[in-house]
Short mmCIF file of C-alpha atoms and ligand atoms in Angstrom, two decimals:
data_model
loop_
_atom_site.label_atom_id
_atom_site.label_comp_id
_atom_site.label_asym_id
_atom_site.label_seq_id
_atom_site.Cartn_x
_atom_site.Cartn_y
_atom_site.Cartn_z
CA MET H 1 17.99 127.52 -51.86
CA PRO H 2 15.94 125.38 -54.28
CA PHE H 3 17.86 124.29 -57.37
CA ARG H 4 16.99 126.48 -60.37
CA GLY H 5 18.44 124.28 -63.08
CA VAL H 6 21.24 124.71 -65.60
CA ASP H 7 19.88 125.78 -68.98
CA TYR H 8 22.34 127.79 -71.05
CA MET H 9 20.73 127.11 -74.44
CA LEU H 10 17.06 127.56 -73.49
CA LEU H 11 16.51 123.82 -73.79
CA ASP H 12 13.54 124.04 -71.46
CA SER H 13 11.68 125.47 -74.46
CA GLN H 14 11.99 121.99 -76.02
CA LEU H 15 10.22 120.31 -73.10
CA THR H 16 6.45 119.95 -72.81
CA GLU H 17 4.45 121.27 -69.86
CA GLN H 18 4.10 117.71 -68.62
CA GLU H 19 7.84 117.08 -68.84
CA LEU H 20 8.58 120.29 -66.94
CA LEU H 21 6.06 119.29 -64.29
CA VAL H 22 7.60 115.85 -63.82
CA ARG H 23 11.07 117.40 -63.54
CA GLN H 24 9.83 119.95 -61.03
CA THR H 25 8.29 117.21 -58.91
CA ALA H 26 11.54 115.24 -58.91
CA ARG H 27 13.56 118.40 -58.30
CA ARG H 28 11.53 119.35 -55.26
CA PHE H 29 11.73 115.82 -53.89
CA VAL H 30 15.54 115.91 -54.16
CA ASP H 31 15.82 119.38 -52.63
CA GLU H 32 13.49 118.68 -49.73
CA ARG H 33 14.00 115.00 -48.98
CA VAL H 34 17.36 113.82 -50.38
CA LEU H 35 19.79 116.69 -49.90
CA PRO H 36 19.15 117.13 -46.15
CA LEU H 37 20.24 113.56 -45.41
CA ILE H 38 22.55 112.39 -48.17
CA ARG H 39 25.82 113.69 -46.70
CA ASP H 40 25.30 111.73 -43.49
CA CYS H 41 24.21 108.65 -45.43
CA TYR H 42 27.38 108.82 -47.47
CA ARG H 43 29.54 109.33 -44.38
CA ASP H 44 27.88 106.44 -42.59
CA GLY H 45 27.76 104.16 -45.63
CA ARG H 46 23.98 103.93 -45.27
CA PHE H 47 21.35 103.47 -47.99
CA PRO H 48 18.41 105.83 -47.23
CA SER H 49 15.71 103.17 -47.48
CA GLU H 50 13.26 105.46 -45.68
CA LEU H 51 12.89 107.36 -48.98
CA ILE H 52 11.58 104.33 -50.88
CA PRO H 53 7.84 104.76 -50.11
CA GLU H 54 7.93 108.38 -51.26
CA ILE H 55 9.92 107.57 -54.40
CA ALA H 56 7.35 104.89 -55.17
CA GLN H 57 4.38 107.12 -54.45
CA LEU H 58 5.72 109.73 -56.87
CA GLY H 59 5.65 107.05 -59.57
CA PHE H 60 9.42 106.98 -60.06
CA LEU H 61 9.84 103.17 -59.92
CA GLY H 62 9.41 101.62 -63.36
CA ALA H 63 8.15 105.07 -64.39
CA ASN H 64 8.32 104.41 -68.13
CA LEU H 65 6.41 101.09 -67.99
CA GLU H 66 2.65 100.78 -68.61
CA GLY H 67 0.12 98.99 -66.40
CA TYR H 68 0.60 96.95 -63.21
CA GLY H 69 0.49 100.20 -61.22
CA CYS H 70 3.32 101.83 -63.22
CA ALA H 71 3.14 105.51 -64.16
CA GLY H 72 3.42 105.01 -67.95
CA MET H 73 5.62 108.09 -68.37
CA SER H 74 7.49 108.93 -71.57
CA ASN H 75 11.18 108.15 -71.81
CA VAL H 76 12.04 111.86 -71.67
CA GLU H 77 10.06 112.23 -68.44
CA TYR H 78 11.82 109.15 -67.08
CA GLY H 79 15.20 110.63 -68.06
CA LEU H 80 14.44 113.92 -66.32
CA ILE H 81 13.61 112.01 -63.12
CA MET H 82 16.96 110.19 -63.33
CA GLN H 83 18.74 113.51 -63.84
CA GLU H 84 17.21 115.05 -60.75
CA ILE H 85 17.73 112.01 -58.55
CA GLU H 86 21.39 111.75 -59.53
CA ARG H 87 21.77 115.45 -58.73
CA GLY H 88 21.02 114.18 -55.25
CA ASP H 89 23.26 111.11 -55.39
CA SER H 90 24.33 108.48 -57.93
CA GLY H 91 23.70 105.76 -55.34
CA LEU H 92 20.05 106.68 -54.97
CA ARG H 93 19.72 106.88 -58.75
CA SER H 94 21.31 103.42 -58.95
CA PHE H 95 18.59 102.09 -56.68
CA VAL H 96 15.86 103.55 -58.91
CA SER H 97 17.63 102.38 -62.10
CA VAL H 98 18.08 98.82 -60.87
CA GLN H 99 14.53 98.53 -59.59
CA GLY H 100 12.98 99.91 -62.78
CA ALA H 101 15.31 99.06 -65.65
CA LEU H 102 16.98 95.87 -64.39
CA VAL H 103 14.24 94.18 -62.38
CA MET H 104 10.81 95.48 -63.41
CA TYR H 105 11.77 95.78 -67.10
CA PRO H 106 12.89 92.12 -67.48
CA ILE H 107 9.83 90.85 -65.62
CA TYR H 108 7.64 93.12 -67.76
CA THR H 109 9.36 92.10 -71.01
CA TYR H 110 10.25 88.44 -70.47
CA GLY H 111 7.99 87.35 -67.61
CA SER H 112 4.82 85.23 -67.56
CA GLU H 113 1.54 86.97 -66.78
CA GLU H 114 1.61 85.36 -63.33
CA GLN H 115 5.13 86.70 -62.65
CA LYS H 116 4.06 90.17 -63.75
CA GLN H 117 0.97 90.12 -61.53
CA THR H 118 2.99 88.82 -58.59
CA TRP H 119 5.92 91.18 -58.77
CA LEU H 120 5.31 94.37 -60.75
CA PRO H 121 2.73 96.04 -58.45
CA ARG H 122 4.86 95.22 -55.40
CA LEU H 123 8.05 96.47 -57.03
CA GLN H 124 6.31 99.64 -58.22
CA SER H 125 4.98 100.41 -54.74
CA GLY H 126 8.34 99.76 -53.11
CA GLU H 127 6.83 96.96 -51.03
CA ALA H 128 9.35 94.65 -52.73
CA ILE H 129 12.90 95.47 -53.80
CA GLY H 130 14.83 93.78 -56.59
CA CYS H 131 18.40 93.28 -57.75
CA PHE H 132 20.05 92.15 -60.99
CA GLY H 133 22.75 89.51 -60.90
CA LEU H 134 24.88 89.34 -64.02
CA THR H 135 28.48 90.19 -63.02
CA GLU H 136 30.65 87.49 -61.45
CA PRO H 137 33.98 87.73 -59.63
CA GLY H 138 35.81 86.58 -62.77
CA PHE H 139 33.53 88.04 -65.44
CA GLY H 140 32.61 91.73 -65.60
CA SER H 141 33.09 93.28 -69.02
CA ASN H 142 32.69 89.84 -70.59
CA PRO H 143 29.54 88.35 -69.03
CA ALA H 144 29.46 85.69 -71.75
CA GLY H 145 32.11 83.85 -69.74
CA MET H 146 29.81 83.44 -66.72
CA LEU H 147 30.29 80.30 -64.62
CA THR H 148 26.95 80.29 -62.78
CA THR H 149 24.92 77.32 -63.96
CA ALA H 150 21.28 76.25 -63.81
CA ARG H 151 20.46 72.56 -64.26
CA GLN H 152 16.93 71.24 -64.68
CA ASP H 153 15.91 68.66 -62.07
CA GLY H 154 12.31 67.48 -62.45
CA SER H 155 10.13 70.55 -62.29
CA ASP H 156 12.85 72.58 -60.54
CA TRP H 157 16.08 74.25 -61.56
CA VAL H 158 19.24 73.98 -59.47
CA LEU H 159 21.55 77.01 -59.49
CA ASN H 160 25.24 77.04 -58.53
CA GLY H 161 27.67 79.94 -58.70
CA GLU H 162 28.41 83.42 -57.47
CA LYS H 163 27.48 86.94 -58.53
CA ALA H 164 29.52 89.97 -57.45
CA TRP H 165 29.01 93.72 -57.17
CA ILE H 166 25.22 93.50 -57.07
CA THR H 167 23.38 96.74 -56.26
CA ASN H 168 20.52 96.31 -53.74
CA GLY H 169 21.63 92.68 -53.19
CA SER H 170 21.03 92.25 -49.46
CA VAL H 171 17.89 94.40 -49.38
CA ALA H 172 16.27 92.63 -52.35
CA ASN H 173 13.22 90.39 -52.05
CA VAL H 174 13.81 89.09 -55.56
CA ALA H 175 16.94 88.74 -57.68
CA VAL H 176 16.91 88.55 -61.47
CA VAL H 177 19.77 86.09 -61.94
CA TRP H 178 21.41 85.11 -65.21
CA ALA H 179 22.80 81.58 -65.44
CA ARG H 180 24.17 79.21 -68.05
CA THR H 181 21.88 76.29 -69.00
CA ASN H 182 22.04 73.56 -71.64
CA ALA H 183 20.01 75.87 -73.86
CA GLY H 184 22.21 78.96 -73.30
CA VAL H 185 21.91 81.80 -70.80
CA GLN H 186 18.52 82.18 -69.11
CA GLY H 187 17.00 84.50 -66.52
CA PHE H 188 15.65 83.28 -63.14
CA LEU H 189 13.72 84.95 -60.34
CA VAL H 190 15.46 83.92 -57.14
CA GLU H 191 13.54 84.90 -54.04
CA LYS H 192 14.97 85.86 -50.68
CA GLY H 193 14.97 82.85 -48.37
CA MET H 194 15.08 80.19 -51.08
CA PRO H 195 17.26 77.31 -49.82
CA GLY H 196 20.85 77.53 -51.08
CA TYR H 197 20.67 81.29 -51.75
CA SER H 198 22.81 83.58 -49.57
CA VAL H 199 23.91 87.21 -49.75
CA SER H 200 26.73 89.20 -48.15
CA ASP H 201 27.49 92.89 -48.43
CA ILE H 202 30.69 94.33 -49.86
CA HIS H 203 32.34 96.71 -47.40
CA GLY H 204 35.13 99.25 -47.79
CA LYS H 205 33.72 101.11 -50.78
CA LEU H 206 34.97 104.67 -51.26
CA SER H 207 32.30 105.21 -53.94
CA MET H 208 28.50 104.69 -53.93
CA ARG H 209 28.52 104.70 -50.15
CA ALA H 210 24.80 105.49 -49.97
CA SER H 211 24.01 102.36 -52.00
CA VAL H 212 23.99 98.69 -51.03
CA THR H 213 26.41 96.49 -53.01
CA SER H 214 26.48 92.74 -52.37
CA SER H 215 27.71 89.33 -53.46
CA LEU H 216 25.12 86.63 -54.19
CA SER H 217 25.91 82.97 -53.70
CA PHE H 218 24.01 79.94 -55.04
CA SER H 219 24.77 76.53 -53.62
CA ASP H 220 22.38 73.92 -55.04
CA CYS H 221 19.75 76.66 -54.90
CA ARG H 222 16.41 75.17 -55.99
CA VAL H 223 14.17 77.41 -58.07
CA PRO H 224 10.75 76.25 -59.35
CA GLN H 225 9.97 76.28 -63.07
CA THR H 226 7.45 79.06 -62.39
CA ASN H 227 10.40 81.34 -61.52
CA VAL H 228 12.10 81.01 -64.91
CA LEU H 229 11.59 84.10 -67.09
CA PRO H 230 10.05 82.28 -70.07
CA ALA H 231 11.00 84.75 -72.80
CA ALA H 232 14.50 85.59 -71.54
CA LYS H 233 16.53 83.45 -73.92
CA GLY H 234 20.24 84.08 -74.38
CA LEU H 235 22.62 86.74 -73.13
CA LYS H 236 21.01 89.28 -75.45
CA ALA H 237 17.99 89.35 -73.11
CA ALA H 238 20.24 90.46 -70.23
CA LEU H 239 22.01 92.99 -72.45
CA ALA H 240 18.66 94.50 -73.48
CA CYS H 241 17.99 95.25 -69.79
CA LEU H 242 21.38 96.95 -69.55
CA THR H 243 20.46 99.15 -72.52
CA GLN H 244 17.44 100.40 -70.54
CA ALA H 245 19.55 101.17 -67.49
CA ARG H 246 22.32 102.82 -69.50
CA TYR H 247 19.78 105.14 -71.07
CA GLY H 248 18.81 106.34 -67.57
CA ILE H 249 22.48 106.75 -66.62
CA GLY H 250 23.02 108.95 -69.69
CA TRP H 251 20.48 111.36 -68.21
CA GLY H 252 21.33 110.83 -64.55
CA VAL H 253 24.94 111.92 -64.71
CA ILE H 254 23.90 115.29 -66.13
CA GLY H 255 22.33 115.94 -62.73
CA ALA H 256 25.60 115.20 -60.93
CA ALA H 257 27.47 117.43 -63.40
CA MET H 258 24.96 120.28 -62.93
CA ASP H 259 25.37 120.11 -59.18
CA CYS H 260 29.17 120.24 -59.43
CA TYR H 261 29.14 123.06 -61.98
CA GLU H 262 26.61 125.15 -60.06
CA THR H 263 28.50 124.66 -56.78
CA ALA H 264 31.73 125.80 -58.44
CA ARG H 265 30.08 128.77 -60.19
CA GLN H 266 28.55 130.05 -56.98
CA TYR H 267 31.79 129.49 -55.07
CA THR H 268 34.08 131.25 -57.54
CA VAL H 269 32.05 134.44 -57.71
CA VAL H 270 32.27 134.78 -53.94
CA ARG H 271 35.70 133.38 -53.01
CA LYS H 272 38.37 136.12 -53.09
CA GLN H 273 42.13 135.84 -53.71
CA PHE H 274 44.72 138.42 -54.88
CA ASP H 275 43.70 142.08 -54.42
CA ASP H 276 40.38 141.10 -52.85
CA ARG H 277 38.92 140.01 -56.18
CA PRO H 278 36.66 136.98 -56.73
CA ILE H 279 38.57 134.10 -58.27
CA ALA H 280 35.93 134.10 -61.05
CA THR H 281 37.58 137.28 -62.38
CA HIS H 282 40.57 135.20 -63.50
CA GLN H 283 40.56 133.91 -67.06
CA LEU H 284 41.80 130.45 -66.10
CA VAL H 285 38.82 130.03 -63.76
CA GLN H 286 36.34 131.25 -66.35
CA GLU H 287 37.82 128.87 -68.90
CA LYS H 288 36.89 125.95 -66.66
CA LEU H 289 33.37 127.23 -66.09
CA ALA H 290 32.96 127.80 -69.84
CA TRP H 291 34.17 124.27 -70.57
CA MET H 292 31.75 122.78 -68.07
CA ILE H 293 28.66 124.65 -69.18
CA THR H 294 29.43 123.86 -72.83
CA GLU H 295 29.87 120.15 -72.15
CA ILE H 296 26.77 120.01 -69.94
CA THR H 297 24.74 121.68 -72.69
CA LYS H 298 26.02 119.19 -75.31
CA ALA H 299 25.18 116.32 -72.94
CA GLN H 300 21.67 117.71 -72.42
CA LEU H 301 21.13 117.86 -76.18
CA LEU H 302 22.38 114.30 -76.62
CA ALA H 303 20.13 113.00 -73.83
CA LEU H 304 17.06 114.83 -75.06
CA HIS H 305 17.57 113.61 -78.62
CA ALA H 306 18.11 110.04 -77.37
CA GLY H 307 14.91 110.35 -75.34
CA ARG H 308 12.91 111.53 -78.33
CA LEU H 309 14.36 108.67 -80.41
CA LYS H 310 13.44 106.19 -77.66
CA ASP H 311 9.91 107.50 -77.48
CA ALA H 312 9.71 107.03 -81.26
CA GLY H 313 11.03 103.44 -80.93
CA LYS H 314 14.21 104.30 -82.84
CA LEU H 315 16.91 104.29 -80.14
CA GLU H 316 19.51 101.56 -80.71
CA PRO H 317 22.03 100.08 -78.25
CA ALA H 318 24.93 101.73 -80.10
CA HIS H 319 23.22 105.12 -79.65
CA VAL H 320 22.91 104.42 -75.92
CA SER H 321 26.63 103.54 -75.76
CA MET H 322 27.47 107.01 -77.07
CA LEU H 323 25.07 108.62 -74.61
CA LYS H 324 26.41 106.71 -71.60
CA ARG H 325 30.09 107.04 -72.51
CA ASN H 326 30.01 110.73 -73.40
CA ASN H 327 27.85 111.91 -70.55
CA VAL H 328 29.61 109.93 -67.82
CA GLY H 329 33.01 111.14 -69.03
CA MET H 330 31.68 114.70 -69.13
CA ALA H 331 30.25 114.48 -65.61
CA LEU H 332 33.45 113.03 -64.16
CA GLU H 333 35.52 115.79 -65.74
CA CYS H 334 33.09 118.43 -64.42
CA ALA H 335 33.42 116.96 -60.93
CA ARG H 336 37.23 117.01 -61.13
CA MET H 337 37.31 120.61 -62.42
CA SER H 338 34.82 121.78 -59.82
CA ARG H 339 36.85 120.13 -57.07
CA ASP H 340 39.88 122.02 -58.32
CA LEU H 341 38.02 125.36 -58.36
CA LEU H 342 36.99 124.95 -54.73
CA GLY H 343 40.60 124.45 -53.67
CA ALA H 344 40.91 122.85 -50.24
CA ASN H 345 37.19 123.23 -49.60
CA GLY H 346 36.63 120.97 -52.60
CA ILE H 347 37.70 117.90 -50.64
CA MET H 348 35.14 118.49 -47.88
CA ASP H 349 31.78 116.73 -47.70
CA GLU H 350 30.20 120.05 -46.77
CA TYR H 351 30.14 120.38 -50.57
CA PRO H 352 28.72 117.62 -52.80
CA ILE H 353 31.55 117.57 -55.35
CA MET H 354 33.91 114.94 -53.97
CA ARG H 355 30.94 112.63 -53.28
CA HIS H 356 29.76 112.99 -56.88
CA MET H 357 33.31 112.48 -58.13
CA CYS H 358 33.76 109.26 -56.18
CA ASN H 359 30.34 108.00 -57.28
CA LEU H 360 31.04 108.80 -60.91
CA GLU H 361 34.13 106.59 -60.83
CA THR H 362 31.73 103.68 -60.34
CA VAL H 363 29.33 104.98 -62.97
CA LYS H 364 32.23 105.02 -65.44
CA THR H 365 32.82 101.32 -64.70
CA TYR H 366 29.38 99.79 -64.29
CA GLU H 367 26.82 99.18 -67.00
CA GLY H 368 29.63 98.75 -69.52
CA THR H 369 32.95 100.46 -68.91
CA ASP H 370 34.05 103.50 -70.88
CA HIS H 371 36.34 101.19 -72.90
CA ILE H 372 33.58 98.75 -73.74
CA HIS H 373 31.27 101.52 -74.98
CA THR H 374 34.16 102.91 -77.02
CA LEU H 375 34.45 99.50 -78.68
CA VAL H 376 30.69 99.36 -79.31
CA ILE H 377 30.90 102.71 -81.11
CA GLY H 378 34.03 101.55 -82.94
CA GLU H 379 32.26 98.42 -84.12
CA ARG H 380 29.27 100.45 -85.23
CA VAL H 381 31.33 102.75 -87.45
CA THR H 382 33.81 100.18 -88.81
CA GLY H 383 31.84 96.96 -88.76
CA ILE H 384 34.82 95.37 -86.98
CA PRO H 385 34.38 94.01 -83.43
CA ALA H 386 37.58 94.70 -81.45
CA TYR H 387 36.63 93.28 -78.03
CA ARG H 388 39.11 90.40 -78.14
C1 LIG J 401 29.11 99.92 -57.09
C2 LIG J 401 28.89 98.93 -58.19
C3 LIG J 401 27.61 98.45 -58.44
C4 LIG J 401 27.39 97.47 -59.41
N1 LIG J 401 26.12 96.97 -59.61
C5 LIG J 401 25.95 95.88 -60.42
C6 LIG J 401 24.69 95.21 -60.49
O1 LIG J 401 23.70 95.62 -59.87
N2 LIG J 401 24.58 94.07 -61.24
C7 LIG J 401 25.64 93.57 -61.95
O2 LIG J 401 25.48 92.53 -62.60
N3 LIG J 401 26.86 94.20 -61.91
C8 LIG J 401 27.04 95.33 -61.17
N4 LIG J 401 28.28 95.96 -61.09
C9 LIG J 401 29.41 95.35 -61.82
C10 LIG J 401 29.86 96.15 -63.02
O3 LIG J 401 28.90 96.06 -64.06
C11 LIG J 401 31.24 95.63 -63.44
O4 LIG J 401 32.15 96.10 -62.45
C12 LIG J 401 31.65 96.11 -64.83
O5 LIG J 401 30.94 95.41 -65.82
C13 LIG J 401 33.16 95.94 -65.09
O6 LIG J 401 33.56 94.65 -64.78
P1 LIG J 401 34.88 94.41 -63.85
O7 LIG J 401 34.73 95.25 -62.63
O8 LIG J 401 35.01 92.95 -63.69
O9 LIG J 401 36.07 95.02 -64.68
P2 LIG J 401 36.87 94.29 -65.85
O10 LIG J 401 35.93 93.74 -66.85
O11 LIG J 401 37.89 93.39 -65.25
O12 LIG J 401 37.61 95.55 -66.51
C14 LIG J 401 38.75 96.16 -65.90
C15 LIG J 401 39.35 97.13 -66.93
O13 LIG J 401 39.70 96.40 -68.12
C16 LIG J 401 39.08 97.02 -69.23
N5 LIG J 401 38.76 96.03 -70.26
C17 LIG J 401 38.15 94.82 -70.09
N6 LIG J 401 38.00 94.22 -71.28
C18 LIG J 401 38.47 95.08 -72.21
C19 LIG J 401 38.56 95.05 -73.63
N7 LIG J 401 38.12 94.01 -74.36
N8 LIG J 401 39.13 96.09 -74.26
C20 LIG J 401 39.56 97.17 -73.55
N9 LIG J 401 39.50 97.26 -72.22
C21 LIG J 401 38.95 96.23 -71.56
C22 LIG J 401 37.84 97.68 -68.67
O14 LIG J 401 37.33 98.68 -69.55
C23 LIG J 401 38.35 98.21 -67.36
O15 LIG J 401 39.03 99.41 -67.58
C24 LIG J 401 28.49 96.99 -60.18
C25 LIG J 401 29.76 97.52 -59.96
C26 LIG J 401 29.97 98.47 -58.98
C27 LIG J 401 31.36 99.01 -58.76
#
């Protein structure tokens, strides 16, 4: 059955024809191409790289960027794509987010014209894959403590250090790597095969199993001056990329929540217990469905408003923190409630719920943990930073 959407408050009436068309395209792609294979990918711990050419052809990579082969979509259209893809799987959405928001966006925003011409068309077409190296084994929530260094040596830079938990790492042709220099943090394009650069995958994940997660290592890795992102000065340049990705996450997780809710709704009206009555006839079950649809609707409103603000150039990082924190928390709670409503069946991968739930545990942690976004909001309303 094709997915018919979750729209309690007639929010579709707030979307343009073009936005509805983009969503429908993404929805059909997920129904026809992602859902038939994602359970096995998750079981096998395999990233479905065979989907990349189609994702690229649909214009979903760097969708909200202009030129260099990019689709130039609005931020609401981009958000709707993220929502549909994450309805399929958070790992696949992570691939699209990293490629667009964390690799193409920094090259687009901070890169030289030559870097843009070299990389953006290839990244858009899926011919090249990218990753974003900020987190280190000892520094996650506090990237300002990073130990990776870059030292200038003639016309080259020499990188030393290690990055951890990097999505797409071992499949990436180019890594956007953040390192400490004499002039503060700077961004570098490290290409696969450069001497001193090595990658190894992280195994044993019980979350994001359909996504590649790697460690990157730099041992006197020599990078030419032409691979320095000239306008990426200071940690704030890296954080601005994260704001782009977090915006997409704020939309994406609604898709995972919709899938969990809709699975539970359909299950509870059919599953019978006590006097041969559907479990949906019980008030405690309805209370959970009512909670979920209410929270999904609030999350949809928040995402749509954030998208309109972004299209108007008015979305601020503190707004994005609220979007990411609220919507991820909402989606995780929907997954847990839906799992409960399916009883024993809820733990099976025949249903998507447990997979979404495990994925959302990562989504709660990456791109700024729930705590960190709480502190961003706290700082915004009090003027007092409480990170330390
Ligand atoms: C599957 C996966 C993919 C990822 N992909 C990427 C990627 O592509 N690129 C990349 O650079 N990184 C990536 N990450 C890393 C991710 O961004 C970090 O895991 C995240 O920033 C949290 O860092 P940490 O794991 O070191 O946790 P920590 O920072 O050690 O935090 C652990 C706990 O302490 C809490 N905490 C920390 N400081 C405070 C504080 N001041 N106040 C209150 N609580 C606090 C946190 O909220 C959390 O609950 C990925 C992670 C995962 C799991």
